[in-house]
Coordinates of C-alpha atoms in Angstrom, one line a residue:
S1 CA 166.4 -10.1 202.3
Y2 CA 166.5 -10.1 206.1
R3 CA 169.6 -8.0 205.9
L4 CA 167.5 -5.3 204.2
G5 CA 164.8 -5.7 206.8
I6 CA 162.3 -7.3 204.5
S7 CA 160.3 -10.2 205.9
G8 CA 157.5 -10.4 203.3
I9 CA 156.3 -9.4 199.9
E10 CA 152.8 -8.7 198.5
V11 CA 151.9 -9.2 194.9
D12 CA 148.6 -9.1 192.9
V13 CA 147.3 -12.0 190.8
C14 CA 144.7 -12.0 188.1
F15 CA 143.8 -13.8 184.9
T16 CA 144.7 -12.8 181.3
S17 CA 141.9 -13.1 178.8
D18 CA 142.9 -16.7 178.1
R19 CA 142.9 -17.5 181.8
K20 CA 146.6 -17.5 182.5
A21 CA 147.3 -16.4 186.1
I22 CA 149.8 -13.5 186.1
I23 CA 151.4 -11.3 188.7
Y24 CA 149.7 -8.0 187.8
H25 CA 147.4 -5.3 189.2
P26 CA 144.5 -4.8 186.7
R27 CA 144.2 -1.4 185.1
S28 CA 147.8 -0.5 186.0
T29 CA 149.0 -0.3 182.4
K30 CA 147.7 0.7 179.1
P31 CA 146.6 -1.6 177.6
D32 CA 145.2 -3.4 180.6
L33 CA 146.9 -6.8 180.5
T34 CA 143.8 -8.6 181.7
H35 CA 142.4 -8.0 178.2
L36 CA 145.3 -9.6 176.4
T37 CA 146.3 -13.3 176.0
W38 CA 149.4 -14.7 177.7
P39 CA 151.3 -15.2 174.4
V40 CA 150.8 -11.6 173.5
I41 CA 152.0 -10.5 176.9
E42 CA 155.1 -12.8 176.8
N43 CA 156.1 -11.2 173.5
S44 CA 155.5 -7.6 174.5
I45 CA 157.5 -5.0 176.3
F46 CA 155.8 -5.9 179.6
D47 CA 158.0 -7.9 182.0
I48 CA 155.2 -9.9 183.7
M49 CA 155.6 -13.1 185.6
S50 CA 153.1 -15.9 185.5
L51 CA 151.8 -17.1 188.9
D52 CA 153.6 -20.4 188.3
S53 CA 157.0 -18.7 187.6
F54 CA 156.5 -16.5 190.6
L55 CA 155.8 -19.5 192.9
D56 CA 158.8 -21.3 191.5
L57 CA 160.9 -18.3 192.6
V58 CA 159.2 -18.3 196.0
T59 CA 160.4 -21.8 196.6
T60 CA 164.0 -20.5 196.5
L61 CA 163.3 -17.6 199.0
D62 CA 162.6 -19.6 202.1
D63 CA 163.2 -16.7 204.5
L64 CA 160.2 -14.6 203.3
Q65 CA 156.4 -14.7 203.7
F66 CA 154.1 -13.7 200.9
C67 CA 150.7 -12.2 200.4
I68 CA 149.0 -12.9 197.0
D69 CA 146.2 -10.5 196.6
L70 CA 143.3 -11.9 194.5
K71 CA 142.4 -9.1 192.2
Q72 CA 139.4 -10.6 190.4
D73 CA 136.3 -11.8 192.0
L74 CA 136.5 -15.3 190.5
N75 CA 136.3 -18.6 192.2
S76 CA 138.4 -20.0 189.3
L77 CA 141.2 -17.6 190.2
V78 CA 141.1 -18.9 193.8
E79 CA 141.1 -22.5 192.6
T80 CA 144.1 -21.8 190.4
A81 CA 146.0 -20.0 193.2
V82 CA 145.2 -22.6 195.9
K83 CA 146.3 -25.5 193.6
A84 CA 149.5 -23.8 192.6
V85 CA 150.4 -22.9 196.2
T86 CA 149.4 -26.4 197.5
D87 CA 151.3 -28.2 194.7
R88 CA 154.5 -26.5 195.8
G89 CA 153.9 -27.0 199.6
L90 CA 153.9 -23.3 200.2
Q91 CA 150.7 -23.0 202.2
K92 CA 152.6 -22.1 205.4
R93 CA 154.4 -19.2 203.8
I94 CA 151.7 -17.7 201.5
Y95 CA 148.6 -15.8 202.5
L96 CA 145.8 -15.4 199.9
T97 CA 144.5 -11.8 200.4
A98 CA 141.1 -10.4 199.6
F99 CA 139.7 -6.9 200.3
Q100 CA 136.7 -6.6 202.6
C101 CA 134.9 -3.3 202.7
Q102 CA 131.9 -2.9 205.0
V103 CA 130.6 0.6 205.0
P104 CA 127.6 1.2 207.3
G105 CA 124.5 1.9 205.2
F106 CA 126.1 0.5 202.0
S107 CA 126.6 -2.9 200.6
L108 CA 130.2 -2.7 199.3
E109 CA 131.6 -6.0 200.2
S110 CA 134.3 -7.0 197.7
N111 CA 135.8 -10.4 197.2
V112 CA 136.4 -11.5 200.8
E113 CA 134.1 -14.4 200.1
L114 CA 136.9 -15.8 198.0
L115 CA 138.8 -16.6 201.2
L116 CA 136.0 -18.9 202.4
H117 CA 136.2 -20.6 199.0
A118 CA 140.0 -21.0 199.4
K119 CA 139.5 -22.6 202.8
K120 CA 137.0 -25.1 201.4
I121 CA 139.5 -26.2 198.8
N122 CA 142.4 -26.5 201.2
P123 CA 141.7 -25.9 205.0
T124 CA 145.4 -25.4 205.6
I125 CA 145.8 -22.4 203.2
K126 CA 146.5 -19.1 204.9
T127 CA 144.1 -16.2 204.3
H128 CA 144.5 -12.5 204.9
M129 CA 141.6 -10.0 204.9
I130 CA 142.0 -6.3 204.5
V131 CA 139.3 -4.3 206.2
V132 CA 138.3 -0.7 206.0
W133 CA 136.3 0.0 209.2
P134 CA 138.0 -1.5 212.3
S135 CA 134.8 -1.0 214.3
N136 CA 133.4 -4.2 212.9
I137 CA 136.7 -6.2 212.9
L138 CA 135.5 -8.8 215.4
K139 CA 132.3 -9.5 213.4
L140 CA 134.4 -9.9 210.2
A141 CA 136.9 -12.1 211.9
K142 CA 134.2 -14.4 213.2
K143 CA 132.5 -14.6 209.8
Y144 CA 135.5 -15.1 207.6
R145 CA 138.1 -16.7 210.0
P146 CA 141.2 -15.2 208.3
D147 CA 144.7 -16.1 209.5
A148 CA 145.6 -12.4 209.3
I149 CA 143.8 -9.1 209.2
S150 CA 145.1 -5.7 208.3
I151 CA 143.3 -2.3 208.0
G152 CA 143.3 -0.6 204.6
W153 CA 141.4 1.8 202.5
L154 CA 139.8 2.1 199.0
Q155 CA 141.8 5.0 197.8
D156 CA 139.8 5.8 194.7
S157 CA 136.4 4.9 195.9
F158 CA 133.5 7.4 195.9
V159 CA 132.9 6.6 199.6
S160 CA 136.5 7.2 200.6
K161 CA 136.5 10.5 198.7
L162 CA 133.3 11.5 200.4
V163 CA 134.5 10.6 203.9
F164 CA 137.8 12.5 203.4
K165 CA 135.9 15.6 202.3
L166 CA 133.7 15.3 205.4
I167 CA 136.7 14.9 207.7

């Protein structure tokens, strides 16, 4: 992987309808796999990995770092991810990622609170916060204490469309 210039991989994690953690971005297929059960997905045309299978693979790729983006605002998803990462001793190589969107005048904070929950479960787990407005990055860093911060954008949000039109 280093020969290709790759040092890290980001994946999305969410639950199926029967609470199986899978590597998948909700609403990226039809049908949305979050509405299906794991046995149905396993026997379908979709080639989807469970979180457990993915982390087993990660243990063989010791030259890479990983971000696992929590795609559902559920403490139970955080608990599942933290346990799975911790059980495999991967907390030094995996960052749990959550999106934080603070728009002046609006209350659009997404699931960044999940990172605090992850740290309560395992203080050694690494966390990564994606922010929209870098002007408040110091305030956010102090509040959430992530191990890594990057700047991103809600591509399909009403606010982002409005701001891009104004620019």
